[in-house]
PDB file of C-alpha atoms in Angstrom:
ATOM      1  CA  UNK H   6     -65.997  -1.647  -1.701  1.00  0.00           C
ATOM      2  CA  UNK H   7     -62.991  -3.893  -1.571  1.00  0.00           C
ATOM      3  CA  UNK H   8     -63.905  -5.908  -4.615  1.00  0.00           C
ATOM      4  CA  UNK H   9     -64.411  -9.467  -3.364  1.00  0.00           C
ATOM      5  CA  UNK H  10     -65.673 -11.688  -6.177  1.00  0.00           C
ATOM      6  CA  UNK H  11     -68.519 -12.771  -3.884  1.00  0.00           C
ATOM      7  CA  UNK H  12     -70.016  -9.291  -3.616  1.00  0.00           C
ATOM      8  CA  UNK H  13     -73.609  -9.276  -4.912  1.00  0.00           C
ATOM      9  CA  UNK H  14     -75.073  -6.848  -7.412  1.00  0.00           C
ATOM     10  CA  UNK H  15     -75.609  -3.824  -5.187  1.00  0.00           C
ATOM     11  CA  UNK H  16     -77.656  -1.955  -7.771  1.00  0.00           C
ATOM     12  CA  UNK H  17     -80.310  -4.651  -7.515  1.00  0.00           C
ATOM     13  CA  UNK H  18     -79.978  -5.192  -3.770  1.00  0.00           C
ATOM     14  CA  UNK H  19     -80.659  -1.616  -2.671  1.00  0.00           C
ATOM     15  CA  UNK H  20     -84.056   0.134  -2.723  1.00  0.00           C
ATOM     16  CA  UNK H  21     -85.108   2.710  -5.260  1.00  0.00           C
ATOM     17  CA  UNK H  22     -83.282   6.046  -4.894  1.00  0.00           C
ATOM     18  CA  UNK H  23     -84.610   8.781  -2.655  1.00  0.00           C
ATOM     19  CA  UNK H  24     -85.382  12.221  -4.114  1.00  0.00           C
ATOM     20  CA  UNK H  25     -82.496  14.633  -4.555  1.00  0.00           C
ATOM     21  CA  UNK H  26     -81.460  16.184  -1.216  1.00  0.00           C
ATOM     22  CA  UNK H  27     -82.699  19.598  -0.233  1.00  0.00           C
ATOM     23  CA  UNK H  28     -80.623  22.513   1.052  1.00  0.00           C
ATOM     24  CA  UNK H  29     -78.606  22.143   4.248  1.00  0.00           C
ATOM     25  CA  UNK H  30     -80.844  23.151   7.187  1.00  0.00           C
ATOM     26  CA  UNK H  31     -79.842  25.981   9.499  1.00  0.00           C
ATOM     27  CA  UNK H  32     -78.561  24.666  12.866  1.00  0.00           C
ATOM     28  CA  UNK H  33     -80.765  25.478  15.869  1.00  0.00           C
ATOM     29  CA  UNK H  34     -79.668  28.578  17.831  1.00  0.00           C
ATOM     30  CA  UNK H  35     -76.898  28.053  20.374  1.00  0.00           C
ATOM     31  CA  UNK H  36     -75.474  24.922  18.811  1.00  0.00           C
ATOM     32  CA  UNK H  37     -71.943  24.847  17.471  1.00  0.00           C
ATOM     33  CA  UNK H  38     -71.812  24.422  13.724  1.00  0.00           C
ATOM     34  CA  UNK H  39     -69.284  22.526  11.604  1.00  0.00           C
ATOM     35  CA  UNK H  40     -67.842  23.593   8.248  1.00  0.00           C
ATOM     36  CA  UNK H  41     -70.803  22.117   6.368  1.00  0.00           C
ATOM     37  CA  UNK H  42     -73.482  23.782   8.465  1.00  0.00           C
ATOM     38  CA  UNK H  43     -74.219  20.594  10.412  1.00  0.00           C
ATOM     39  CA  UNK H  44     -74.303  21.017  14.185  1.00  0.00           C
ATOM     40  CA  UNK H  45     -71.665  19.177  16.219  1.00  0.00           C
ATOM     41  CA  UNK H  46     -74.544  18.271  18.505  1.00  0.00           C
ATOM     42  CA  UNK H  47     -76.638  15.964  16.335  1.00  0.00           C
ATOM     43  CA  UNK H  48     -80.430  15.856  16.341  1.00  0.00           C
ATOM     44  CA  UNK H  49     -80.065  12.566  18.257  1.00  0.00           C
ATOM     45  CA  UNK H  50     -78.686  14.540  21.215  1.00  0.00           C
ATOM     46  CA  UNK H  51     -75.137  13.185  20.874  1.00  0.00           C
ATOM     47  CA  UNK H  52     -72.396  15.745  21.575  1.00  0.00           C
ATOM     48  CA  UNK H  53     -69.537  14.946  19.221  1.00  0.00           C
ATOM     49  CA  UNK H  54     -65.897  15.576  20.156  1.00  0.00           C
ATOM     50  CA  UNK H  55     -63.664  16.571  17.176  1.00  0.00           C
ATOM     51  CA  UNK H  56     -60.617  14.316  16.817  1.00  0.00           C
ATOM     52  CA  UNK H  57     -59.327  15.081  13.280  1.00  0.00           C
ATOM     53  CA  UNK H  58     -59.897  17.778  10.664  1.00  0.00           C
ATOM     54  CA  UNK H  59     -58.307  17.809   7.208  1.00  0.00           C
ATOM     55  CA  UNK H  60     -58.659  20.781   4.857  1.00  0.00           C
ATOM     56  CA  UNK H  61     -55.865  19.661   2.479  1.00  0.00           C
ATOM     57  CA  UNK H  62     -54.181  23.065   2.446  1.00  0.00           C
ATOM     58  CA  UNK H  63     -50.701  21.503   2.479  1.00  0.00           C
ATOM     59  CA  UNK H  64     -48.568  21.108  -0.654  1.00  0.00           C
ATOM     60  CA  UNK H  65     -48.602  17.301  -0.381  1.00  0.00           C
ATOM     61  CA  UNK H  66     -50.493  14.499   1.341  1.00  0.00           C
ATOM     62  CA  UNK H  67     -49.580  14.144   5.022  1.00  0.00           C
ATOM     63  CA  UNK H  68     -48.346  10.554   5.050  1.00  0.00           C
ATOM     64  CA  UNK H  69     -48.005  10.588   8.827  1.00  0.00           C
ATOM     65  CA  UNK H  70     -51.794  10.160   9.025  1.00  0.00           C
ATOM     66  CA  UNK H  71     -52.796   8.949   5.528  1.00  0.00           C
ATOM     67  CA  UNK H  72     -51.406   5.776   3.986  1.00  0.00           C
ATOM     68  CA  UNK H  73     -51.444   5.795   0.149  1.00  0.00           C
ATOM     69  CA  UNK H  74     -52.141   2.431  -1.473  1.00  0.00           C
ATOM     70  CA  UNK H  75     -49.446   0.736  -3.555  1.00  0.00           C
ATOM     71  CA  UNK H  76     -51.185  -2.416  -4.718  1.00  0.00           C
ATOM     72  CA  UNK H  77     -53.422  -4.134  -7.236  1.00  0.00           C
ATOM     73  CA  UNK H  78     -56.581  -2.094  -7.811  1.00  0.00           C
ATOM     74  CA  UNK H  79     -60.060  -2.724  -6.423  1.00  0.00           C
ATOM     75  CA  UNK H  80     -61.868  -5.742  -7.942  1.00  0.00           C
ATOM     76  CA  UNK H  81     -58.428  -6.862  -9.214  1.00  0.00           C
ATOM     77  CA  UNK H  82     -58.416  -4.208 -11.959  1.00  0.00           C
ATOM     78  CA  UNK H  83     -55.363  -2.101 -12.726  1.00  0.00           C
ATOM     79  CA  UNK H  84     -53.043  -0.667 -10.101  1.00  0.00           C
ATOM     80  CA  UNK H  85     -53.285   1.659  -7.120  1.00  0.00           C
ATOM     81  CA  UNK H  86     -50.258   3.921  -6.937  1.00  0.00           C
ATOM     82  CA  UNK H  87     -49.341   6.844  -4.632  1.00  0.00           C
ATOM     83  CA  UNK H  88     -48.615   8.933  -7.751  1.00  0.00           C
ATOM     84  CA  UNK H  89     -52.366   9.096  -8.429  1.00  0.00           C
ATOM     85  CA  UNK H  90     -52.869  11.213  -5.267  1.00  0.00           C
ATOM     86  CA  UNK H  91     -52.202  14.948  -5.248  1.00  0.00           C
ATOM     87  CA  UNK H  92     -52.977  17.793  -2.841  1.00  0.00           C
ATOM     88  CA  UNK H  93     -53.239  21.244  -4.381  1.00  0.00           C
ATOM     89  CA  UNK H  94     -55.234  24.454  -3.861  1.00  0.00           C
ATOM     90  CA  UNK H  95     -57.001  23.046  -0.807  1.00  0.00           C
ATOM     91  CA  UNK H  96     -58.213  19.873  -2.540  1.00  0.00           C
ATOM     92  CA  UNK H  97     -57.307  16.210  -2.298  1.00  0.00           C
ATOM     93  CA  UNK H  98     -57.433  14.704  -5.793  1.00  0.00           C
ATOM     94  CA  UNK H  99     -57.213  11.034  -6.798  1.00  0.00           C
ATOM     95  CA  UNK H 100     -56.856  10.709 -10.569  1.00  0.00           C
ATOM     96  CA  UNK H 101     -57.335   7.584 -12.684  1.00  0.00           C
ATOM     97  CA  UNK H 102     -55.268   7.469 -15.874  1.00  0.00           C
ATOM     98  CA  UNK H 103     -55.097   4.368 -18.045  1.00  0.00           C
ATOM     99  CA  UNK H 104     -54.754   1.365 -15.734  1.00  0.00           C
ATOM    100  CA  UNK H 105     -53.518   3.379 -12.719  1.00  0.00           C
ATOM    101  CA  UNK H 106     -55.697   4.889 -10.008  1.00  0.00           C
ATOM    102  CA  UNK H 107     -55.303   5.322  -6.282  1.00  0.00           C
ATOM    103  CA  UNK H 108     -56.623   5.248  -2.776  1.00  0.00           C
ATOM    104  CA  UNK H 109     -55.538   5.834   0.788  1.00  0.00           C
ATOM    105  CA  UNK H 110     -56.436   4.896   4.344  1.00  0.00           C
ATOM    106  CA  UNK H 111     -56.502   7.008   7.500  1.00  0.00           C
ATOM    107  CA  UNK H 112     -54.194   5.790  10.268  1.00  0.00           C
ATOM    108  CA  UNK H 113     -56.799   6.141  13.038  1.00  0.00           C
ATOM    109  CA  UNK H 114     -59.127   3.248  13.884  1.00  0.00           C
ATOM    110  CA  UNK H 115     -61.975   4.024  16.248  1.00  0.00           C
ATOM    111  CA  UNK H 116     -65.113   2.323  17.508  1.00  0.00           C
ATOM    112  CA  UNK H 117     -68.153   4.523  16.768  1.00  0.00           C
ATOM    113  CA  UNK H 118     -68.132   8.206  15.858  1.00  0.00           C
ATOM    114  CA  UNK H 119     -69.183  10.670  13.192  1.00  0.00           C
ATOM    115  CA  UNK H 120     -67.521  11.218   9.809  1.00  0.00           C
ATOM    116  CA  UNK H 121     -68.202  14.238   7.571  1.00  0.00           C
ATOM    117  CA  UNK H 122     -66.714  15.206   4.203  1.00  0.00           C
ATOM    118  CA  UNK H 123     -67.346  17.235   1.041  1.00  0.00           C
ATOM    119  CA  UNK H 124     -66.609  15.503  -2.248  1.00  0.00           C
ATOM    120  CA  UNK H 125     -67.333  15.204  -5.970  1.00  0.00           C
ATOM    121  CA  UNK H 126     -66.447  12.730  -8.743  1.00  0.00           C
ATOM    122  CA  UNK H 127     -65.816  13.619 -12.373  1.00  0.00           C
ATOM    123  CA  UNK H 128     -67.958  11.773 -14.902  1.00  0.00           C
ATOM    124  CA  UNK H 129     -66.495   8.804 -16.726  1.00  0.00           C
ATOM    125  CA  UNK H 130     -67.342   5.205 -17.498  1.00  0.00           C
ATOM    126  CA  UNK H 131     -65.373   2.527 -15.705  1.00  0.00           C
ATOM    127  CA  UNK H 132     -64.340   4.603 -12.648  1.00  0.00           C
ATOM    128  CA  UNK H 133     -66.224   4.592  -9.334  1.00  0.00           C
ATOM    129  CA  UNK H 134     -65.575   6.618  -6.192  1.00  0.00           C
ATOM    130  CA  UNK H 135     -65.784   5.021  -2.738  1.00  0.00           C
ATOM    131  CA  UNK H 136     -65.340   6.717   0.650  1.00  0.00           C
ATOM    132  CA  UNK H 137     -65.874   4.207   3.427  1.00  0.00           C
ATOM    133  CA  UNK H 138     -64.892   2.720   6.777  1.00  0.00           C
ATOM    134  CA  UNK H 139     -62.886  -0.516   6.752  1.00  0.00           C
ATOM    135  CA  UNK H 140     -62.270  -2.748   9.818  1.00  0.00           C
ATOM    136  CA  UNK H 141     -59.016  -2.610  11.753  1.00  0.00           C
ATOM    137  CA  UNK H 142     -58.971  -6.420  11.568  1.00  0.00           C
ATOM    138  CA  UNK H 143     -58.764  -6.271   7.737  1.00  0.00           C
ATOM    139  CA  UNK H 144     -61.458  -8.982   7.812  1.00  0.00           C
ATOM    140  CA  UNK H 145     -64.431  -8.183   5.574  1.00  0.00           C
ATOM    141  CA  UNK H 146     -66.636 -10.416   7.750  1.00  0.00           C
ATOM    142  CA  UNK H 147     -66.368  -7.704  10.439  1.00  0.00           C
ATOM    143  CA  UNK H 148     -68.319  -5.317   8.215  1.00  0.00           C
ATOM    144  CA  UNK H 149     -67.849  -2.308   5.976  1.00  0.00           C
ATOM    145  CA  UNK H 150     -69.564   1.096   5.997  1.00  0.00           C
ATOM    146  CA  UNK H 151     -69.653   2.687   2.539  1.00  0.00           C
ATOM    147  CA  UNK H 152     -70.490   6.333   3.226  1.00  0.00           C
ATOM    148  CA  UNK H 153     -70.353   7.436  -0.424  1.00  0.00           C
ATOM    149  CA  UNK H 154     -70.208   5.192  -3.455  1.00  0.00           C
ATOM    150  CA  UNK H 155     -70.776   6.700  -6.902  1.00  0.00           C
ATOM    151  CA  UNK H 156     -70.351   3.941  -9.528  1.00  0.00           C
ATOM    152  CA  UNK H 157     -72.521   5.225 -12.399  1.00  0.00           C
ATOM    153  CA  UNK H 158     -70.637   6.983 -15.166  1.00  0.00           C
ATOM    154  CA  UNK H 159     -73.119   9.907 -15.164  1.00  0.00           C
ATOM    155  CA  UNK H 160     -72.760  10.301 -11.347  1.00  0.00           C
ATOM    156  CA  UNK H 161     -76.540  10.362 -10.974  1.00  0.00           C
ATOM    157  CA  UNK H 162     -76.712   8.359  -7.728  1.00  0.00           C
ATOM    158  CA  UNK H 163     -74.797   8.192  -4.453  1.00  0.00           C
ATOM    159  CA  UNK H 164     -75.084   4.953  -2.497  1.00  0.00           C
ATOM    160  CA  UNK H 165     -74.799   4.187   1.214  1.00  0.00           C
ATOM    161  CA  UNK H 166     -74.073   0.493   1.786  1.00  0.00           C
ATOM    162  CA  UNK H 167     -73.531  -1.479   4.991  1.00  0.00           C
ATOM    163  CA  UNK H 168     -71.866  -4.865   4.425  1.00  0.00           C
ATOM    164  CA  UNK H 169     -72.354  -7.221   7.375  1.00  0.00           C
ATOM    165  CA  UNK H 170     -71.951 -10.900   8.345  1.00  0.00           C
ATOM    166  CA  UNK H 171     -69.813 -13.624   6.821  1.00  0.00           C
ATOM    167  CA  UNK H 172     -72.458 -13.950   4.100  1.00  0.00           C
ATOM    168  CA  UNK H 173     -71.852 -10.332   3.030  1.00  0.00           C
ATOM    169  CA  UNK H 174     -75.440  -9.242   3.598  1.00  0.00           C
ATOM    170  CA  UNK H 175     -76.405  -5.670   2.713  1.00  0.00           C
ATOM    171  CA  UNK H 176     -78.369  -2.769   4.124  1.00  0.00           C
ATOM    172  CA  UNK H 177     -78.475   0.812   2.902  1.00  0.00           C
ATOM    173  CA  UNK H 178     -79.983   3.299   0.526  1.00  0.00           C
ATOM    174  CA  UNK H 179     -79.174   5.609  -2.384  1.00  0.00           C
ATOM    175  CA  UNK H 180     -80.075   9.135  -3.387  1.00  0.00           C
ATOM    176  CA  UNK H 181     -80.423  10.802  -6.782  1.00  0.00           C
ATOM    177  CA  UNK H 182     -78.552  13.945  -7.798  1.00  0.00           C
ATOM    178  CA  UNK H 183     -75.576  15.219  -9.760  1.00  0.00           C
ATOM    179  CA  UNK H 184     -72.608  13.916  -7.813  1.00  0.00           C
ATOM    180  CA  UNK H 185     -70.129  15.331 -10.288  1.00  0.00           C
ATOM    181  CA  UNK H 186     -70.928  18.508  -8.329  1.00  0.00           C
ATOM    182  CA  UNK H 187     -69.950  19.171  -4.701  1.00  0.00           C
ATOM    183  CA  UNK H 188     -72.030  17.557  -1.947  1.00  0.00           C
ATOM    184  CA  UNK H 189     -71.505  16.981   1.761  1.00  0.00           C
ATOM    185  CA  UNK H 190     -71.896  13.572   3.364  1.00  0.00           C
ATOM    186  CA  UNK H 191     -72.058  12.569   7.028  1.00  0.00           C
ATOM    187  CA  UNK H 192     -72.525   9.337   8.964  1.00  0.00           C
ATOM    188  CA  UNK H 193     -73.212   8.732  12.637  1.00  0.00           C
ATOM    189  CA  UNK H 194     -72.113   5.282  13.859  1.00  0.00           C
ATOM    190  CA  UNK H 195     -73.326   4.487  17.369  1.00  0.00           C
ATOM    191  CA  UNK H 196     -73.812   1.194  19.272  1.00  0.00           C
ATOM    192  CA  UNK H 197     -77.572   1.341  18.685  1.00  0.00           C
ATOM    193  CA  UNK H 198     -77.901   3.024  15.264  1.00  0.00           C
ATOM    194  CA  UNK H 199     -76.272   4.182  12.052  1.00  0.00           C
ATOM    195  CA  UNK H 200     -77.539   7.315  10.300  1.00  0.00           C
ATOM    196  CA  UNK H 201     -76.553   8.680   6.882  1.00  0.00           C
ATOM    197  CA  UNK H 202     -76.936  12.289   5.713  1.00  0.00           C
ATOM    198  CA  UNK H 203     -76.465  13.960   2.331  1.00  0.00           C
ATOM    199  CA  UNK H 204     -76.234  17.761   2.340  1.00  0.00           C
ATOM    200  CA  UNK H 205     -77.468  17.784   5.929  1.00  0.00           C
ATOM    201  CA  UNK H 206     -80.615  15.759   5.161  1.00  0.00           C
ATOM    202  CA  UNK H 207     -81.090  12.348   6.802  1.00  0.00           C
ATOM    203  CA  UNK H 208     -81.457   9.758   4.037  1.00  0.00           C
ATOM    204  CA  UNK H 209     -81.121   6.464   5.936  1.00  0.00           C
ATOM    205  CA  UNK H 210     -81.106   5.075   9.465  1.00  0.00           C
ATOM    206  CA  UNK H 211     -81.003   1.591  10.957  1.00  0.00           C
ATOM    207  CA  UNK H 212     -81.294   0.425  14.578  1.00  0.00           C
ATOM    208  CA  UNK H 213     -80.760  -3.245  13.739  1.00  0.00           C
ATOM    209  CA  UNK H 214     -77.871  -4.305  15.973  1.00  0.00           C
ATOM    210  CA  UNK H 215     -77.148  -7.275  13.689  1.00  0.00           C
ATOM    211  CA  UNK H 216     -76.187  -4.771  10.985  1.00  0.00           C
ATOM    212  CA  UNK H 217     -74.030  -2.448  13.110  1.00  0.00           C
ATOM    213  CA  UNK H 218     -70.257  -3.260  13.123  1.00  0.00           C
ATOM    214  CA  UNK H 219     -68.664  -3.991  16.486  1.00  0.00           C
ATOM    215  CA  UNK H 220     -64.954  -3.543  15.735  1.00  0.00           C
ATOM    216  CA  UNK H 221     -62.863  -0.355  15.301  1.00  0.00           C
ATOM    217  CA  UNK H 222     -62.670   0.993  11.750  1.00  0.00           C
ATOM    218  CA  UNK H 223     -60.741   3.576   9.745  1.00  0.00           C
ATOM    219  CA  UNK H 224     -61.669   5.823   6.836  1.00  0.00           C
ATOM    220  CA  UNK H 225     -60.504   5.098   3.308  1.00  0.00           C
ATOM    221  CA  UNK H 226     -60.824   7.246   0.173  1.00  0.00           C
ATOM    222  CA  UNK H 227     -60.441   5.502  -3.176  1.00  0.00           C
ATOM    223  CA  UNK H 228     -61.214   5.729  -6.885  1.00  0.00           C
ATOM    224  CA  UNK H 229     -61.827   2.210  -8.160  1.00  0.00           C
ATOM    225  CA  UNK H 230     -61.806   0.902 -11.727  1.00  0.00           C
ATOM    226  CA  UNK H 231     -64.187  -1.496 -13.447  1.00  0.00           C
ATOM    227  CA  UNK H 232     -65.349  -3.840 -14.605  1.00  0.00           C
ATOM    228  CA  UNK H 233     -67.158  -5.459 -11.727  1.00  0.00           C
ATOM    229  CA  UNK H 234     -70.460  -7.200 -12.442  1.00  0.00           C
ATOM    230  CA  UNK H 235     -73.250  -4.610 -12.713  1.00  0.00           C
ATOM    231  CA  UNK H 236     -71.608  -2.215 -10.248  1.00  0.00           C
ATOM    232  CA  UNK H 237     -68.879  -0.509 -12.292  1.00  0.00           C
ATOM    233  CA  UNK H 238     -68.785  -1.153 -16.058  1.00  0.00           C
ATOM    234  CA  UNK H 239     -65.589  -1.577 -18.028  1.00  0.00           C
ATOM    235  CA  UNK H 240     -64.029   1.605 -19.424  1.00  0.00           C
ATOM    236  CA  UNK H 241     -64.540   2.129 -23.128  1.00  0.00           C
ATOM    237  CA  UNK H 242     -63.845   4.681 -25.885  1.00  0.00           C
ATOM    238  CA  UNK H 243     -66.018   7.254 -24.073  1.00  0.00           C
ATOM    239  CA  UNK H 244     -63.905   7.152 -20.900  1.00  0.00           C
ATOM    240  CA  UNK H 245     -61.960  10.408 -20.487  1.00  0.00           C
ATOM    241  CA  UNK H 246     -58.177  10.229 -20.378  1.00  0.00           C
ATOM    242  CA  UNK H 247     -58.355  11.359 -16.752  1.00  0.00           C
ATOM    243  CA  UNK H 248     -61.160  10.937 -14.208  1.00  0.00           C
ATOM    244  CA  UNK H 249     -60.755  12.298 -10.684  1.00  0.00           C
ATOM    245  CA  UNK H 250     -62.321  12.069  -7.246  1.00  0.00           C
ATOM    246  CA  UNK H 251     -61.910  15.338  -5.325  1.00  0.00           C
ATOM    247  CA  UNK H 252     -62.318  15.889  -1.588  1.00  0.00           C
ATOM    248  CA  UNK H 253     -62.508  19.401  -0.105  1.00  0.00           C
ATOM    249  CA  UNK H 254     -62.373  18.525   3.585  1.00  0.00           C
ATOM    250  CA  UNK H 255     -62.835  15.707   6.112  1.00  0.00           C
ATOM    251  CA  UNK H 256     -63.927  15.893   9.752  1.00  0.00           C
ATOM    252  CA  UNK H 257     -63.843  12.979  12.204  1.00  0.00           C
ATOM    253  CA  UNK H 258     -65.583  13.034  15.605  1.00  0.00           C
ATOM    254  CA  UNK H 259     -65.718  10.637  18.564  1.00  0.00           C
TER     255      UNK H 259
END
């Protein structure tokens, strides 16, 4: 999340966590399969058209399509610096050290689509991973789709949060598991519904059109630092010298 001081306590606002996700299901015969075993033709019947794929096999971040942050950190804590972002051995890595962490935004805004990625977050108090969609307008009243938020220091829950309306109302869910290990996430955003998957298993869906954003959005990947209310605690003596968010690959569909 962006860290507005008016954000409510999400841990209290969301329902109890779902059970840990099961194995990724095998796609039905004859359907094209993506890198994570999820069919490009979703169970909803939508045929997705690939528009961007990132496997991070380059020696550095491609800044023609990703914009590293160079700013104050999320929730007003610390700094976001491009130096916190590295690409090596097929992995994107954002590393928090001291009061410096990082984040980046994708250059493409689009209205509706499907986003898939594989990610993990190292354990550590006071650092929280967030992979989300942010509005092209840069106006939080136009909504926010948090596809993966992992604020707990033990990485025992992944949250899906929809922020909507000028009052910053919330919808979403969360799932239990060990998110310091690799998991795949996917979200379908359509005019009439939003669906969230973890490891190929549907964990949340809404058809409430009041909740669904109506402006183009772009993907952001960030490792935020606490404290912020009950969401991310302040770092303390237990916080490792380095804590990283790693992303294996990203796929974007229209």
